[in-house]
Amino acid sequence: MPMGMADVATVLFSRFLKFDPADPAWPDRDRFVLSAGHGSMLLYALLYLTGYEGVTLDELRAFRQWGSKTPGHPEYGHTPGVETTTGPLGQGIATAVGMALAERLLNARFGDDFVDHYTYVIAGDGCLMEGLSHEAISLAGHLRLNRLIVLFDDNEISIDGSTSLSCSDDQLVRFKASGWSASRIDGHDPEAIAEAIERARNSGRPSLIACRTVIGFGAPNRQGSEKAHGAPLGTEEVAMTRAALGWPFEPFEIPESVLKQWRKIGERGHAVRRDWIERTRSLNPVARSPFHDALNRYLPCGYAEAMTDIRDRFATDKPKIATRQASQLVIDAIAESLPNLLGGSADLTHSNLTRARTHQPVRADGFDGSYIHYGVREHAMGAAMNGIALHGGFIPYGGTFLTFADYSRPAIRLAALMGIRVIHVMTHDSIGLGEDGPTHQPVEHLASLRAIPNLLVFRPGDAIETAEAWDCALRAVTSPSVLCLSRQAVPTFGEGRDVINLVALGAYVVVEPEGGRDITLIATGSEVSIALEAAKLLAGESVRAAVVSAPCFDLFREQSREYRAKVLGSVPRIGIEAAVEGDWARWLGDSGEFVGMTGFGASAPAEVLYREFGITAEAVATAAMRRLARSKVAVIHS
Ligand SMILES: Cc1ncc(C[n+]2csc(CCOP(=O)(O)OP(=O)(O)O)c2C)c(N)n1
């Protein structure tokens, strides 16, 4: 890829790309996404040649080695100039759709003087074979994201060999059918490349430029074959390639004149950036503040007040509503104070309750909206939200059912790896959704999402916790979040709830019995109210049960050992969650017991399912008595 696409990249960087290595985060730069992340050396070479600080020849020598700035696939936040982490094919192009969308949205708010850039992508056959690419190009075509230009490394080779082994798509026809401009050029002809890019920049639609290239270009015995994809060329073939390309220099030797020209290309953007800074200085203060807040990822000052108000209202009114409804109320309450909140849903708006009253839909002819109808494209929604967050200017959130988290999981994983603020609103979070049945009832999803490092998985138990979970997610600038919300109504629990955000602690004591605990009941989400009822039943048996709500395991894990010990207590514990056990054992210990699901759900009303699957206050009380009896036996034996 680095050899085959060198000509295309050279034309793009030398003649078109607006960038300044002196400030890789300059907001009005063009974005360049290497979707074919396995060709990372192409990007590293360009970053070195154009003068990005820290990307040195030594770093190129240390390619793929421990501690280097040149990992196997480009990693956002690790190497300056890398706009997004790529490697899982298809993610880059879909993320770029989000970037190109964010550019148009921000442009609609602040105008051409401040936001006016392109998003360029290099994608290979692999990216276009991935199903995700279809969702992404379909969305981009629908929204007519004309600042998105995809340079397709059309070399007809992937790892197994010729693409004809597995694919006979006519990509041009496919893209055109999705509302793109599409053309094919010789990817080794600089003028043809330049003309095609120029045309694409002036198109009213997103553009695909299929660049017919030769993989491993210049390597006499390897070019044009899958043998050029991954294996090193070897000393002999490298020598022959040097001869064939007329490149007489030693490894890592860049002739001064060549480097000079490249550095000049890198300097081209200096003045453009300085002009842009001057223009932003002249912005009137009323417009400057939201622009500044948006770009710096600040929560505007009105936000905290709006969030406190809605949380307090829940504390006073104690509504018995589904947490998805509580989430809707939170979104409505904060939307006006957070103009950069960008909502959306994968065609489940009325179920996810994700659209604020004030949110207008984003349309191809109306980028001033704040709500994206992503269509039934969960994966593209996840990736596009990553691109929006990476681009800057917005806090994206998007809804679907929790069970379809699997459809967007690869994008969620990348968000966690990159450490970016993306909020997934996943409703219908258990068998509590009822009649839709086991296809729609998540059972393993909480456990599997909790397994992703740096992903905050929230399962709030009532309206107050829902507001607090939203607050945590909005403040988590370096982590994506998933808000798992109930379809069914749950009571607001607790008297005189603390004014501090208790969800931020991950878990906390809701009920502490007088005179010490006999047992601790730990629950999440809709099961907290079951635990509270069970505690009452146990009190009737003279058993003192503490109740702990644990809306976010990830945040609880971060608390001090002392705090965790205080919350968990030293008596036996019962965990209650309408899902599979997953890593509950960590919190329950050897003497604990889990009350939850052991397999898939079924189609029936929620109350019937809870009863049939044994997730009831009575079942919890019985489990508690059983545990206590066992621990007494253990004490007698010891
Ligand atoms: C989701 C995903 N599946 C599989 C791979 C492994 N993989 C890396 S490159 C590649 C082939 C890509 O072919 P192409 O895009 O044509 O790249 P080229 O061989 O032309 O460089 C595969 C299967 C991957 N990186 N991501």
Coordinates of C-alpha atoms in Angstrom, one line a residue, residues 359-617:
H359 CA -33.7 19.3 18.2
Q360 CA -34.3 19.7 14.5
P361 CA -33.3 16.9 12.2
V362 CA -30.1 17.2 10.2
R363 CA -30.8 17.1 6.4
A364 CA -28.7 17.4 3.3
D365 CA -30.2 20.8 2.8
G366 CA -30.2 21.8 6.5
F367 CA -27.0 21.2 8.5
D368 CA -28.2 23.6 11.2
G369 CA -30.1 20.7 12.8
S370 CA -28.9 18.9 15.9
Y371 CA -30.5 15.5 15.5
I372 CA -29.2 12.8 13.1
H373 CA -31.5 10.1 11.8
Y374 CA -28.8 7.6 11.3
G375 CA -31.2 5.1 9.8
V376 CA -30.9 1.4 10.6
R377 CA -27.2 1.6 10.5
E378 CA -25.9 1.0 14.1
H379 CA -22.4 0.3 13.1
A380 CA -22.0 3.4 10.9
M381 CA -23.7 5.4 13.7
G382 CA -21.0 4.2 16.1
A383 CA -18.2 5.0 13.7
A384 CA -19.6 8.3 12.6
M385 CA -20.0 9.4 16.2
N386 CA -16.3 8.5 16.7
G387 CA -15.6 10.8 13.7
I388 CA -17.8 13.6 15.0
A389 CA -16.1 13.4 18.4
L390 CA -12.6 13.3 16.8
H391 CA -13.4 16.2 14.5
G392 CA -14.4 18.3 17.5
G393 CA -17.2 20.8 18.0
F394 CA -19.9 18.4 19.1
I395 CA -20.7 15.9 21.8
P396 CA -22.4 13.0 19.9
Y397 CA -24.9 10.6 21.4
G398 CA -26.9 8.0 19.6
G399 CA -29.5 5.5 20.5
T400 CA -30.4 1.9 19.7
F401 CA -31.5 -1.2 21.7
L402 CA -28.9 -2.6 24.0
T403 CA -29.1 -5.9 22.3
F404 CA -27.9 -4.3 19.1
A405 CA -24.7 -3.1 20.8
D406 CA -23.2 -6.0 19.0
Y407 CA -23.9 -4.3 15.7
S408 CA -21.7 -1.3 16.7
R409 CA -19.3 -3.0 19.0
P410 CA -16.2 -2.6 16.8
A411 CA -16.7 1.2 16.7
I412 CA -17.4 1.3 20.5
R413 CA -14.1 -0.6 21.1
L414 CA -12.2 1.9 18.9
A415 CA -13.7 4.8 20.8
A416 CA -12.5 3.2 24.1
L417 CA -9.1 2.6 22.6
M418 CA -8.9 6.2 21.4
G419 CA -10.3 7.6 24.6
I420 CA -13.0 9.9 23.1
R421 CA -16.3 11.1 24.4
V422 CA -19.0 9.3 22.6
I423 CA -22.3 8.5 24.4
H424 CA -24.4 5.5 23.4
V425 CA -27.9 5.5 24.7
M426 CA -29.0 1.9 24.7
T427 CA -32.5 1.3 25.9
H428 CA -34.6 -1.9 26.4
D429 CA -31.8 -3.1 28.6
S430 CA -33.1 -6.5 29.8
I431 CA -35.9 -9.1 29.7
G432 CA -37.9 -6.2 31.2
L433 CA -38.6 -5.2 27.6
G434 CA -41.0 -8.1 27.5
E435 CA -43.0 -9.2 24.5
D436 CA -40.3 -8.6 21.8
G437 CA -38.7 -11.8 23.1
P438 CA -35.2 -13.2 23.3
T439 CA -33.8 -11.7 20.1
H440 CA -34.3 -8.3 21.6
Q441 CA -33.6 -9.1 25.2
P442 CA -29.9 -8.5 26.1
V443 CA -28.5 -11.0 28.5
E444 CA -24.8 -11.1 27.9
H445 CA -24.4 -7.5 26.7
L446 CA -23.7 -5.8 30.0
A447 CA -20.9 -8.4 30.7
S448 CA -19.4 -8.1 27.3
L449 CA -19.5 -4.3 27.3
R450 CA -18.0 -4.2 30.8
A451 CA -15.1 -6.2 29.4
I452 CA -14.0 -3.4 27.1
P453 CA -11.3 -1.3 28.8
N454 CA -12.0 2.4 29.2
L455 CA -15.7 2.1 28.4
L456 CA -18.0 3.4 31.0
V457 CA -21.1 1.2 31.2
F458 CA -23.9 2.8 33.2
R459 CA -27.1 1.1 34.3
P460 CA -29.0 3.7 36.3
G461 CA -31.7 2.4 38.7
D462 CA -34.0 5.4 38.7
A463 CA -34.6 8.9 37.3
I464 CA -32.0 10.5 39.6
E465 CA -29.3 8.0 38.7
T466 CA -30.2 8.5 35.1
A467 CA -29.5 12.2 35.4
E468 CA -26.3 11.5 37.3
A469 CA -25.2 8.9 34.7
W470 CA -25.7 11.5 31.9
D471 CA -23.6 14.0 33.9
C472 CA -20.8 11.5 34.3
A473 CA -20.9 10.6 30.6
L474 CA -20.8 14.2 29.5
R475 CA -17.9 14.9 31.8
A476 CA -15.9 11.9 30.8
V477 CA -13.8 13.6 28.1
T478 CA -11.5 10.7 27.6
S479 CA -13.9 7.7 27.8
P480 CA -16.9 6.7 25.7
S481 CA -20.0 5.7 27.7
V482 CA -23.0 3.4 27.3
L483 CA -26.2 4.3 29.1
C484 CA -28.2 1.2 29.6
L485 CA -31.8 2.2 30.2
S486 CA -35.0 0.4 31.0
R487 CA -38.1 0.2 28.9
Q488 CA -40.2 -0.4 32.0
A489 CA -41.1 2.1 34.8
V490 CA -39.0 2.0 38.0
P491 CA -39.7 3.9 41.2
T492 CA -37.4 6.7 42.4
F493 CA -35.8 5.2 45.5
G494 CA -34.2 6.6 48.7
E495 CA -35.1 9.4 51.0
G496 CA -33.2 12.7 51.1
R497 CA -30.7 11.6 48.4
D498 CA -27.3 13.2 48.7
V499 CA -26.8 16.2 46.4
I500 CA -23.5 14.8 45.3
N501 CA -23.4 12.7 42.2
L502 CA -23.4 9.2 43.6
V503 CA -23.3 7.5 40.3
A504 CA -19.8 9.0 39.9
L505 CA -18.7 6.7 42.8
G506 CA -19.8 3.6 40.7
A507 CA -21.7 2.0 43.6
Y508 CA -23.1 3.3 46.9
V509 CA -25.2 2.3 49.9
V510 CA -28.9 3.1 49.4
V511 CA -30.1 1.4 52.7
E512 CA -27.9 0.8 55.7
P513 CA -29.8 -1.2 58.3
E514 CA -29.5 -0.1 62.0
G515 CA -27.4 -2.2 64.2
G516 CA -25.2 -3.6 61.4
R517 CA -25.7 -5.8 58.3
D518 CA -26.4 -9.5 58.1
I519 CA -26.4 -9.5 54.3
T520 CA -25.6 -7.0 51.5
L521 CA -27.9 -6.9 48.4
I522 CA -26.2 -5.4 45.4
A523 CA -28.2 -4.5 42.3
T524 CA -28.1 -2.4 39.2
G525 CA -30.8 -0.6 37.1
S526 CA -34.3 -1.9 37.3
E527 CA -33.3 -4.5 39.8
V528 CA -32.4 -2.0 42.6
S529 CA -36.1 -1.7 43.4
I530 CA -36.3 -5.5 43.6
A531 CA -33.4 -5.5 46.1
L532 CA -35.2 -2.8 48.1
E533 CA -38.3 -4.9 48.3
A534 CA -36.3 -8.0 49.2
A535 CA -34.7 -6.0 52.0
K536 CA -38.2 -5.3 53.4
L537 CA -39.1 -9.0 53.2
L538 CA -35.9 -9.9 55.0
A539 CA -36.5 -7.4 57.7
G540 CA -39.8 -9.3 58.4
E541 CA -37.5 -12.3 59.0
S542 CA -35.3 -10.2 61.3
V543 CA -32.5 -10.2 58.8
R544 CA -30.8 -6.9 58.4
A545 CA -30.1 -6.3 54.7
A546 CA -28.1 -3.4 53.3
V547 CA -28.9 -2.4 49.7
V548 CA -26.2 -1.2 47.4
S549 CA -26.9 0.3 44.0
A550 CA -24.0 -0.3 41.5
P551 CA -24.8 1.8 38.4
C552 CA -21.2 1.7 37.1
F553 CA -18.7 -1.1 37.9
D554 CA -16.0 0.7 36.0
L555 CA -16.2 3.8 38.2
F556 CA -16.6 1.7 41.4
R557 CA -13.3 -0.1 40.5
E558 CA -11.6 3.2 40.5
Q559 CA -12.6 4.1 44.1
S560 CA -10.3 3.6 47.1
R561 CA -10.0 0.2 48.7
E562 CA -11.6 1.7 51.9
Y563 CA -14.6 3.0 50.1
R564 CA -15.2 -0.2 48.2
A565 CA -14.9 -2.2 51.4
K566 CA -17.3 0.1 53.2
V567 CA -19.9 -0.3 50.4
L568 CA -19.5 -4.0 49.9
G569 CA -19.4 -4.9 53.6
S570 CA -18.0 -8.0 55.2
V571 CA -21.2 -10.1 55.3
P572 CA -22.3 -12.3 52.5
R573 CA -23.5 -10.6 49.3
I574 CA -26.3 -11.2 46.8
G575 CA -26.0 -9.7 43.4
I576 CA -29.1 -9.0 41.4
E577 CA -29.1 -8.2 37.7
A578 CA -31.4 -9.4 34.9
A579 CA -28.5 -10.5 32.9
V580 CA -25.8 -13.3 32.9
E581 CA -23.4 -13.3 35.8
G582 CA -20.3 -12.1 33.9
D583 CA -17.8 -10.6 36.3
W584 CA -20.2 -10.2 39.2
A585 CA -18.1 -12.8 41.2
R586 CA -15.6 -10.1 41.7
W587 CA -18.0 -8.1 43.8
L588 CA -19.8 -11.1 45.4
G589 CA -16.8 -13.1 46.5
D590 CA -16.9 -16.8 47.4
S591 CA -19.7 -16.5 49.9
G592 CA -21.9 -14.6 47.5
E593 CA -24.7 -15.6 45.2
F594 CA -26.0 -14.2 42.0
V595 CA -29.7 -13.8 41.1
G596 CA -30.0 -13.2 37.4
M597 CA -30.3 -14.9 34.0
T598 CA -28.5 -18.1 33.0
G599 CA -29.6 -18.2 29.4
F600 CA -31.8 -16.4 26.9
G601 CA -35.1 -14.7 27.7
A602 CA -38.5 -15.3 26.2
S603 CA -41.5 -13.5 24.8
A604 CA -44.0 -12.6 27.5
P605 CA -45.0 -9.6 29.6
A606 CA -42.1 -8.3 31.8
E607 CA -43.7 -9.3 35.1
V608 CA -44.2 -12.9 33.9
L609 CA -40.6 -13.1 32.7
Y610 CA -39.2 -11.8 36.0
R611 CA -41.3 -14.3 37.9
E612 CA -40.5 -17.2 35.5
F613 CA -36.8 -16.5 35.5
G614 CA -36.8 -16.1 39.3
I615 CA -35.7 -12.5 39.5
T616 CA -38.1 -11.4 42.2
A617 CA -37.9 -9.9 45.7

